[in-house]
Amino acid sequence: MHSHGTDWLSLFKSRIKSADSALCADQDGWARQLSWTVSRTGFGARHYRDPRFDIVRELEEVGRLFSV
């Protein structure tokens, strides 16, 4: 048997997610145009990451290998 509470909770979560997406749509779109990754960390909170920083990390590791 399906509970009305579960239906209400599901609807509430759906509305919150829609509001969150609408709130951050411009910033998320801009970040994706730059080929950044976007991770939702909470309501209205995001973590944007530029994948080019992987290259910096790799170069630092190579530098450590050659400086020993």
XYZ file of N, CA and C in Angstrom:
204
model
N 0.837 -1.177 0.000
C 0.000 0.000 0.000
C 0.887 1.247 0.000
N 0.523 2.219 -0.827
C 1.324 3.424 -1.008
C 0.843 4.517 -0.053
N 1.762 5.111 0.651
C 1.446 6.128 1.651
C 1.305 7.505 1.018
N 0.349 8.289 1.501
C 0.190 9.666 1.019
C 1.372 10.526 1.440
N 1.997 10.184 2.559
C 3.176 10.908 3.022
C 4.329 10.778 2.051
N 4.485 9.591 1.483
C 5.536 9.351 0.502
C 5.273 10.166 -0.757
N 4.025 10.248 -1.184
C 3.669 11.057 -2.350
C 3.996 12.526 -2.109
N 3.639 13.013 -0.921
C 3.891 14.405 -0.587
C 5.394 14.687 -0.545
N 6.157 13.781 0.064
C 7.598 13.953 0.171
C 8.238 13.953 -1.214
N 7.805 13.057 -2.068
C 8.329 12.988 -3.426
C 8.041 14.279 -4.189
N 6.841 14.803 -4.050
C 6.473 16.055 -4.699
C 7.317 17.205 -4.152
N 7.505 17.246 -2.844
C 8.304 18.294 -2.210
C 9.743 18.268 -2.720
N 10.343 17.081 -2.765
C 11.715 16.946 -3.256
C 11.833 17.393 -4.706
N 10.849 17.039 -5.504
C 10.842 17.424 -6.910
C 10.784 18.945 -7.061
N 9.943 19.585 -6.267
C 9.812 21.050 -6.334
C 11.088 21.745 -5.859
N 11.704 21.214 -4.822
C 12.955 21.793 -4.315
C 14.044 21.678 -5.375
N 14.129 20.520 -6.023
C 15.139 20.326 -7.055
C 14.906 21.273 -8.228
N 13.660 21.478 -8.609
C 13.330 22.410 -9.693
C 13.712 23.838 -9.312
N 13.399 24.234 -8.088
C 13.742 25.580 -7.626
C 15.258 25.771 -7.588
N 15.972 24.752 -7.128
C 17.429 24.803 -7.070
C 18.011 24.951 -8.472
N 17.504 24.181 -9.417
C 17.988 24.252 -10.796
C 17.724 25.628 -11.407
N 16.550 26.168 -11.150
C 16.209 27.488 -11.678
C 17.095 28.569 -11.054
N 17.368 28.446 -9.764
C 18.175 29.425 -9.056
C 19.602 29.487 -9.612
N 20.154 28.351 -9.976
C 21.556 28.280 -10.404
C 21.721 28.095 -11.914
N 20.660 28.212 -12.676
C 20.698 27.921 -14.116
C 21.731 28.757 -14.858
N 21.780 30.055 -14.606
C 22.723 30.920 -15.324
C 24.172 30.547 -15.034
N 24.492 30.377 -13.765
C 25.863 30.033 -13.386
C 26.247 28.650 -13.895
N 25.321 27.694 -13.796
C 25.606 26.341 -14.279
C 25.831 26.339 -15.789
N 25.003 27.080 -16.511
C 25.148 27.165 -17.963
C 26.476 27.785 -18.362
N 26.844 28.840 -17.653
C 28.121 29.512 -17.929
C 29.290 28.561 -17.682
N 29.244 27.840 -16.581
C 30.322 26.901 -16.248
C 30.410 25.782 -17.288
N 29.276 25.290 -17.727
C 29.288 24.216 -18.733
C 29.807 24.708 -20.077
N 29.538 25.974 -20.422
C 30.092 26.541 -21.655
C 31.608 26.575 -21.596
N 32.163 26.741 -20.411
C 33.609 26.746 -20.227
C 34.174 25.341 -20.068
N 33.321 24.332 -20.176
C 33.699 22.912 -20.030
C 34.117 22.571 -18.605
N 33.570 23.292 -17.639
C 33.821 22.986 -16.243
C 32.835 21.925 -15.788
N 33.190 21.219 -14.722
C 32.241 20.286 -14.128
C 31.453 21.022 -13.055
N 30.198 20.630 -12.906
C 29.309 21.260 -11.941
C 28.776 20.175 -11.022
N 28.986 20.346 -9.724
C 28.470 19.403 -8.737
C 27.564 20.156 -7.779
N 26.368 19.641 -7.583
C 25.439 20.245 -6.635
C 25.844 19.798 -5.238
N 26.035 20.770 -4.341
C 26.467 20.444 -2.987
C 25.410 20.779 -1.941
N 24.312 21.352 -2.361
C 23.232 21.711 -1.454
C 22.278 22.639 -2.171
N 21.239 23.083 -1.485
C 20.282 23.970 -2.127
C 20.960 25.294 -2.450
N 21.064 25.592 -3.739
C 21.685 26.830 -4.183
C 23.195 26.833 -4.061
N 23.773 25.697 -3.753
C 25.222 25.601 -3.585
C 25.796 24.673 -4.651
N 26.881 25.107 -5.238
C 27.518 24.338 -6.292
C 29.023 24.314 -6.082
N 29.661 23.321 -6.669
C 31.111 23.241 -6.731
C 31.449 23.229 -8.210
N 32.135 24.278 -8.668
C 32.534 24.372 -10.064
C 34.015 24.040 -10.156
N 34.363 23.248 -11.160
C 35.749 22.795 -11.273
C 36.225 22.906 -12.707
N 37.351 23.576 -12.875
C 37.981 23.715 -14.189
C 38.930 22.531 -14.372
N 38.665 21.656 -15.342
C 39.507 20.461 -15.504
C 40.952 20.776 -15.901
N 41.227 21.997 -16.319
C 42.616 22.346 -16.663
C 43.530 22.288 -15.450
N 42.967 22.347 -14.248
C 43.801 22.257 -13.056
C 44.404 20.859 -12.892
N 43.854 19.869 -13.592
C 44.462 18.529 -13.579
C 45.867 18.591 -14.167
N 46.052 19.418 -15.187
C 47.359 19.563 -15.830
C 48.354 20.146 -14.836
N 47.940 21.134 -14.066
C 48.816 21.738 -13.064
C 49.254 20.688 -12.051
N 48.315 19.877 -11.599
C 48.634 18.829 -10.618
C 49.621 17.824 -11.211
N 49.410 17.443 -12.467
C 50.312 16.489 -13.118
C 51.713 17.080 -13.265
N 51.810 18.350 -13.636
C 53.116 18.997 -13.775
C 53.834 19.091 -12.434
N 53.093 19.350 -11.363
C 53.703 19.382 -10.031
C 54.286 18.019 -9.672
N 53.558 16.958 -10.009
C 54.062 15.609 -9.714
C 55.309 15.295 -10.518
N 55.335 15.675 -11.790
C 56.514 15.451 -12.627
C 57.686 16.249 -12.077
N 57.434 17.481 -11.663
C 58.492 18.318 -11.078
C 59.092 17.691 -9.836
N 58.262 17.086 -9.014
C 58.764 16.410 -7.810
C 59.639 15.220 -8.180
N 59.287 14.508 -9.225
C 60.088 13.343 -9.643
C 61.473 13.757 -10.116
N 61.561 14.882 -10.818
C 62.833 15.319 -11.358
C 63.666 16.159 -10.400
N 63.076 16.587 -9.298
C 63.827 17.426 -8.364
C 64.482 16.609 -7.246
N 64.258 15.317 -7.259
C 64.817 14.457 -6.216
C 66.273 14.201 -6.435
